[in-house]
Coordinates of C-alpha atoms in Angstrom, one line a residue:
M1 CA -141.6 -98.0 -42.3
I2 CA -139.9 -94.7 -41.8
V3 CA -138.2 -93.6 -38.6
A4 CA -136.3 -90.3 -38.3
R5 CA -134.7 -88.8 -35.3
D6 CA -133.4 -85.2 -34.9
L7 CA -133.2 -85.2 -38.7
E8 CA -131.4 -82.3 -40.3
R9 CA -130.4 -81.3 -43.8
R10 CA -128.3 -78.4 -44.9
F11 CA -127.2 -77.2 -48.3
G12 CA -124.0 -75.3 -47.5
S13 CA -124.9 -72.8 -44.8
K14 CA -128.6 -73.0 -45.5
R15 CA -130.5 -75.3 -43.1
I16 CA -133.7 -76.8 -44.7
L17 CA -134.7 -79.3 -42.0
R18 CA -133.8 -79.1 -38.4
G19 CA -134.5 -81.5 -35.5
L20 CA -137.3 -83.4 -37.2
D21 CA -138.6 -86.6 -35.5
L22 CA -140.8 -88.8 -37.7
D23 CA -142.6 -92.1 -37.4
V24 CA -144.5 -93.5 -40.4
G25 CA -145.9 -97.0 -39.9
E26 CA -146.5 -99.7 -42.4
R27 CA -149.5 -98.8 -44.6
D28 CA -149.8 -95.3 -43.1
F29 CA -150.7 -92.3 -45.3
L30 CA -148.8 -89.2 -44.2
V31 CA -149.6 -85.8 -45.7
V32 CA -146.7 -83.3 -45.5
T33 CA -147.6 -79.6 -45.8
G34 CA -145.8 -76.3 -45.4
P35 CA -144.7 -73.2 -47.3
N36 CA -142.2 -73.2 -50.1
G37 CA -138.7 -73.7 -48.7
S38 CA -139.9 -75.6 -45.6
G39 CA -138.3 -78.9 -46.8
K40 CA -141.1 -81.0 -48.2
S41 CA -139.2 -82.0 -51.3
T42 CA -136.0 -82.4 -49.3
L43 CA -137.8 -84.8 -46.8
L44 CA -139.1 -86.9 -49.7
S45 CA -135.6 -87.1 -51.2
L46 CA -134.2 -88.2 -47.9
C47 CA -136.9 -90.9 -47.6
A48 CA -136.1 -92.1 -51.2
G49 CA -132.4 -92.3 -50.3
L50 CA -131.4 -89.7 -52.9
L51 CA -130.0 -87.4 -50.2
A52 CA -128.1 -88.1 -47.0
P53 CA -128.9 -86.3 -43.8
T54 CA -126.4 -83.8 -42.5
G55 CA -127.5 -84.5 -39.0
G56 CA -129.6 -87.0 -37.1
T57 CA -130.8 -90.3 -38.6
I58 CA -133.4 -91.7 -41.0
D59 CA -134.2 -95.3 -41.4
V60 CA -136.5 -96.5 -44.2
A61 CA -137.6 -100.2 -44.1
A62 CA -137.9 -100.5 -47.9
G63 CA -135.2 -101.2 -50.4
R64 CA -134.7 -99.0 -53.5
G65 CA -136.7 -101.4 -55.6
E66 CA -139.6 -101.2 -53.2
I67 CA -139.9 -97.4 -53.4
G68 CA -142.0 -95.5 -56.0
Y69 CA -141.0 -91.8 -56.2
L70 CA -142.8 -89.0 -58.0
A71 CA -140.6 -86.0 -58.0
H72 CA -141.0 -82.5 -59.4
E73 CA -139.1 -83.7 -62.5
S74 CA -140.9 -86.5 -64.3
L75 CA -137.8 -88.7 -64.6
L76 CA -139.0 -89.7 -68.1
Y77 CA -137.1 -89.6 -71.3
K78 CA -138.6 -87.1 -73.7
E79 CA -137.2 -88.8 -76.8
L80 CA -138.9 -92.0 -76.0
T81 CA -142.6 -92.9 -76.3
A82 CA -144.9 -93.5 -73.3
L83 CA -144.7 -97.2 -73.9
E84 CA -140.9 -97.2 -74.3
N85 CA -140.5 -95.2 -71.1
L86 CA -142.6 -97.6 -69.0
D87 CA -141.0 -100.6 -70.7
L88 CA -137.6 -99.3 -69.8
Y89 CA -138.5 -98.8 -66.1
G90 CA -140.3 -102.2 -66.1
R91 CA -137.1 -103.9 -67.2
L92 CA -135.1 -102.0 -64.6
Y93 CA -137.4 -103.1 -61.8
R94 CA -137.9 -106.6 -63.3
V95 CA -141.7 -106.2 -63.2
P96 CA -143.4 -109.5 -63.7
E97 CA -145.9 -109.6 -66.6
R98 CA -144.5 -106.2 -67.5
R99 CA -146.5 -105.6 -70.7
E100 CA -149.8 -106.4 -69.0
R101 CA -149.0 -104.1 -66.1
I102 CA -148.0 -101.3 -68.4
G103 CA -151.1 -101.6 -70.5
M104 CA -153.3 -101.6 -67.5
L105 CA -151.7 -98.4 -66.1
L106 CA -151.8 -96.6 -69.5
E107 CA -155.5 -97.4 -69.8
R108 CA -156.2 -96.5 -66.2
F109 CA -154.6 -93.1 -66.6
L110 CA -156.2 -92.5 -70.0
L111 CA -152.9 -92.7 -72.0
W112 CA -153.4 -95.8 -74.0
E113 CA -154.3 -93.9 -77.2
A114 CA -151.0 -91.9 -76.8
R115 CA -148.8 -94.8 -76.0
H116 CA -146.8 -94.5 -79.2
E117 CA -146.2 -90.8 -79.0
R118 CA -143.0 -89.3 -77.8
I119 CA -143.1 -87.5 -74.4
A120 CA -141.8 -84.4 -76.0
V121 CA -145.3 -83.7 -77.5
F122 CA -147.2 -84.5 -74.3
S123 CA -149.0 -81.8 -72.4
R124 CA -147.9 -81.1 -68.8
G125 CA -150.8 -83.0 -67.5
M126 CA -150.1 -86.0 -69.7
V127 CA -146.5 -86.1 -68.5
Q128 CA -147.6 -86.0 -64.9
R129 CA -150.0 -88.9 -65.5
L130 CA -147.3 -90.9 -67.2
A131 CA -144.9 -90.1 -64.3
L132 CA -147.5 -91.5 -61.9
C133 CA -147.7 -94.7 -64.0
R134 CA -143.9 -94.9 -63.7
A135 CA -144.0 -94.5 -59.9
L136 CA -146.7 -97.1 -59.6
L137 CA -145.4 -99.6 -62.2
H138 CA -143.5 -101.9 -59.8
E139 CA -146.2 -101.9 -57.1
P140 CA -143.9 -100.3 -54.5
R141 CA -144.4 -100.9 -50.8
L142 CA -143.5 -97.2 -50.2
L143 CA -144.9 -94.5 -52.4
L144 CA -143.4 -91.0 -52.2
L145 CA -145.4 -88.3 -54.0
D146 CA -144.1 -84.7 -54.3
E147 CA -147.0 -82.4 -55.3
P148 CA -148.8 -85.2 -57.2
Y149 CA -151.6 -83.0 -58.5
T150 CA -149.3 -80.5 -60.3
G151 CA -150.3 -80.0 -63.9
L152 CA -153.3 -82.4 -63.7
D153 CA -156.6 -81.3 -65.2
P154 CA -159.8 -82.1 -63.3
A155 CA -160.1 -85.5 -65.0
G156 CA -156.5 -86.4 -64.2
A157 CA -156.9 -85.2 -60.6
T158 CA -160.0 -87.4 -60.2
L159 CA -158.1 -90.4 -61.6
L160 CA -155.4 -89.8 -59.0
D161 CA -158.0 -89.4 -56.2
G162 CA -159.3 -92.9 -57.1
E163 CA -155.9 -94.4 -57.3
L164 CA -154.9 -93.1 -53.9
E165 CA -158.2 -94.3 -52.4
A166 CA -157.5 -97.8 -53.8
L167 CA -153.9 -97.8 -52.4
R168 CA -154.8 -96.5 -49.0
G169 CA -154.2 -99.2 -46.4
A170 CA -152.4 -101.4 -48.9
R171 CA -149.2 -99.3 -49.3
T172 CA -147.3 -96.8 -47.2
I173 CA -147.8 -93.3 -48.8
V174 CA -146.0 -90.0 -48.0
A175 CA -147.5 -87.2 -50.1
A176 CA -146.1 -83.6 -50.0
T177 CA -148.8 -81.1 -51.1
H178 CA -150.1 -77.6 -51.1
E179 CA -153.6 -79.1 -51.3
P180 CA -153.9 -81.0 -48.0
D181 CA -157.7 -80.7 -47.9
R182 CA -157.8 -82.9 -51.0
L183 CA -156.1 -85.7 -49.1
R184 CA -157.7 -85.1 -45.7
T185 CA -160.0 -88.1 -45.9
L186 CA -157.2 -90.4 -46.9
A187 CA -154.5 -89.3 -44.4
T188 CA -153.7 -91.2 -41.3
A189 CA -151.3 -88.5 -40.2
R190 CA -150.2 -85.0 -41.1
L191 CA -146.9 -83.2 -40.8
E192 CA -146.7 -79.5 -41.1
L193 CA -143.2 -78.2 -41.8
V194 CA -142.0 -74.6 -41.2
R195 CA -139.0 -72.9 -42.7
A196 CA -135.9 -73.6 -40.6
A197 CA -134.4 -70.6 -38.8

């Protein structure tokens, strides 16, 4: 699903990734760890096609419409309601039976009662749960998760645990996290990044 060879990414003179080789197979679950500044978010952005490498190559065998990406930013519109946000993304991705899929995800992530509220009034945990709904909405082949537990309360984290358990072996998942032990039983591989010299 993802093959990288001698992958490098610089921002000006600052090198974030250097000489990275990576092989992620179909339906693998890769957990990416490392200190702040080691390139976890950069790697996920490269996998999503949002950044281009400054050296080496990366090949991702999934089109943009087959990738679900949870970034540090929610990528949600604060002036819209939860329902309006998911409906917008559902239209963009041409999700079949969009309304049913949206309703199912809102119920699963305990957001159904808040579906008509604007995102601006949501707590950080509610925004994260809705961002997860957005990333999962179109049933992507490749799921890229950047610190997916950020802002989640214990109930939200448990919901995410269950969702990832259900998706394991059915989707290719790359998760960058500071909590690798939480995903240890799900992971098929682990990549530990270090800060580039």
